PDB file of C-alpha atoms in Angstrom:
ATOM      1  CA  MET A   1       0.043  -0.100   0.083  1.00 71.00           C
ATOM      2  CA  LEU A   2       1.055   3.782   0.176  1.00 78.00           C
ATOM      3  CA  PRO A   3       3.638   4.326   2.944  1.00 82.00           C
ATOM      4  CA  ASP A   4       2.718   7.157   5.569  1.00 80.00           C
ATOM      5  CA  THR A   5       5.973   9.182   4.652  1.00 82.00           C
ATOM      6  CA  LYS A   6       4.742   9.060   0.834  1.00 87.00           C
ATOM      7  CA  LEU A   7       1.031  10.018   1.545  1.00 86.00           C
ATOM      8  CA  HIS A   8       2.614  12.834   3.955  1.00 85.00           C
ATOM      9  CA  GLY A   9       4.683  14.017   1.259  1.00 87.00           C
ATOM     10  CA  ILE A  10       1.708  13.961  -1.552  1.00 89.00           C
ATOM     11  CA  LEU A  11      -0.574  15.861   1.129  1.00 90.00           C
ATOM     12  CA  ALA A  12       2.421  18.332   2.310  1.00 89.00           C
ATOM     13  CA  ALA A  13       2.470  19.558  -1.381  1.00 92.00           C
ATOM     14  CA  GLU A  14      -1.114  20.260  -2.065  1.00 91.00           C
ATOM     15  CA  PHE A  15      -1.831  21.229   1.648  1.00 89.00           C
ATOM     16  CA  THR A  16      -0.370  23.005   4.434  1.00 85.00           C
ATOM     17  CA  PRO A  17       1.790  20.932   6.409  1.00 80.00           C
ATOM     18  CA  SER A  18       0.023  21.114   9.799  1.00 79.00           C
ATOM     19  CA  ASP A  19      -3.242  19.581   7.354  1.00 84.00           C
ATOM     20  CA  SER A  20      -1.169  17.256   6.091  1.00 84.00           C
ATOM     21  CA  LEU A  21      -0.776  15.406   9.294  1.00 82.00           C
ATOM     22  CA  GLY A  22      -2.339  12.660  10.949  1.00 83.00           C
ATOM     23  CA  TRP A  23      -3.569  10.516   7.980  1.00 88.00           C
ATOM     24  CA  ARG A  24      -3.347   7.226   7.074  1.00 88.00           C
ATOM     25  CA  PRO A  25      -4.952   5.249   4.245  1.00 89.00           C
ATOM     26  CA  GLN A  26      -7.653   2.762   4.751  1.00 90.00           C
ATOM     27  CA  TRP A  27      -7.677   1.494   1.235  1.00 91.00           C
ATOM     28  CA  LEU A  28      -6.643   2.008  -2.436  1.00 90.00           C
ATOM     29  CA  THR A  29      -8.067   0.558  -5.209  1.00 94.00           C
ATOM     30  CA  ARG A  30      -7.134   1.141  -9.116  1.00 94.00           C
ATOM     31  CA  TYR A  31      -9.554   1.350 -11.816  1.00 94.00           C
ATOM     32  CA  SER A  32      -9.450   1.962 -15.627  1.00 93.00           C
ATOM     33  CA  SER A  33     -12.552   2.832 -18.205  1.00 92.00           C
ATOM     34  CA  ILE A  34     -12.880   1.419 -21.593  1.00 90.00           C
ATOM     35  CA  TYR A  35     -14.875   2.422 -24.501  1.00 88.00           C
ATOM     36  CA  LYS A  36     -17.218  -0.093 -24.996  1.00 85.00           C
ATOM     37  CA  ASN A  37     -17.055  -2.737 -27.844  1.00 84.00           C
ATOM     38  CA  ARG A  38     -13.716  -0.785 -29.377  1.00 85.00           C
ATOM     39  CA  GLY A  39     -11.111  -2.191 -26.239  1.00 82.00           C
ATOM     40  CA  ILE A  40      -9.473   0.918 -26.016  1.00 89.00           C
ATOM     41  CA  VAL A  41      -8.635   2.440 -22.249  1.00 88.00           C
ATOM     42  CA  HIS A  42     -10.194   5.916 -21.993  1.00 90.00           C
ATOM     43  CA  SER A  43      -8.663   6.696 -18.551  1.00 93.00           C
ATOM     44  CA  LYS A  44      -7.123   5.053 -15.556  1.00 94.00           C
ATOM     45  CA  GLY A  45      -6.516   6.149 -11.999  1.00 94.00           C
ATOM     46  CA  TYR A  46      -6.509   5.287  -7.999  1.00 92.00           C
ATOM     47  CA  THR A  47      -9.078   6.032  -5.508  1.00 94.00           C
ATOM     48  CA  ILE A  48      -7.793   5.902  -2.147  1.00 92.00           C
ATOM     49  CA  ARG A  49      -9.585   6.296   1.378  1.00 94.00           C
ATOM     50  CA  LEU A  50      -8.060   7.822   4.001  1.00 92.00           C
ATOM     51  CA  SER A  51      -8.454   8.397   7.751  1.00 90.00           C
ATOM     52  CA  ARG A  52      -7.187  11.048  10.110  1.00 87.00           C
ATOM     53  CA  SER A  53      -6.339  11.215  13.871  1.00 80.00           C
ATOM     54  CA  LEU A  54      -6.878  14.591  15.215  1.00 75.00           C
ATOM     55  CA  ARG A  55      -5.417  13.643  18.446  1.00 72.00           C
ATOM     56  CA  ASN A  56      -1.701  15.084  18.882  1.00 62.00           C
ATOM     57  CA  PRO A  57       0.216  13.288  16.446  1.00 58.00           C
ATOM     58  CA  ILE A  58       3.964  12.139  17.674  1.00 62.00           C
ATOM     59  CA  ILE A  59       6.093  13.001  14.442  1.00 67.00           C
ATOM     60  CA  ASN A  60       9.941  11.854  14.283  1.00 64.00           C
ATOM     61  CA  ALA A  61      11.891  15.278  13.551  1.00 62.00           C
ATOM     62  CA  ALA A  62      14.204  13.829  11.353  1.00 68.00           C
ATOM     63  CA  THR A  63      11.937  12.256   8.866  1.00 70.00           C
ATOM     64  CA  SER A  64       9.104  13.703   9.535  1.00 67.00           C
ATOM     65  CA  GLU A  65       7.322  10.397   9.838  1.00 66.00           C
ATOM     66  CA  ILE A  66       4.450  10.553  12.056  1.00 62.00           C
ATOM     67  CA  ILE A  67       4.604   7.454  14.890  1.00 60.00           C
TER      68      ILE A  67
END
């Protein structure tokens, strides 16, 4: 699945650093849509379900990893 450090990096690029803390992946699925009767892939992507603990997270200062 998606490691916590990689997830934090993705979220930190889009949101403030404090808003990107405390998130954990619950599940991840890959999808693709195909044009009917043609067999041509129209699009591919991923859907992820995250949960967040708003309690005071303990962060490893060296790696920014949530413990």
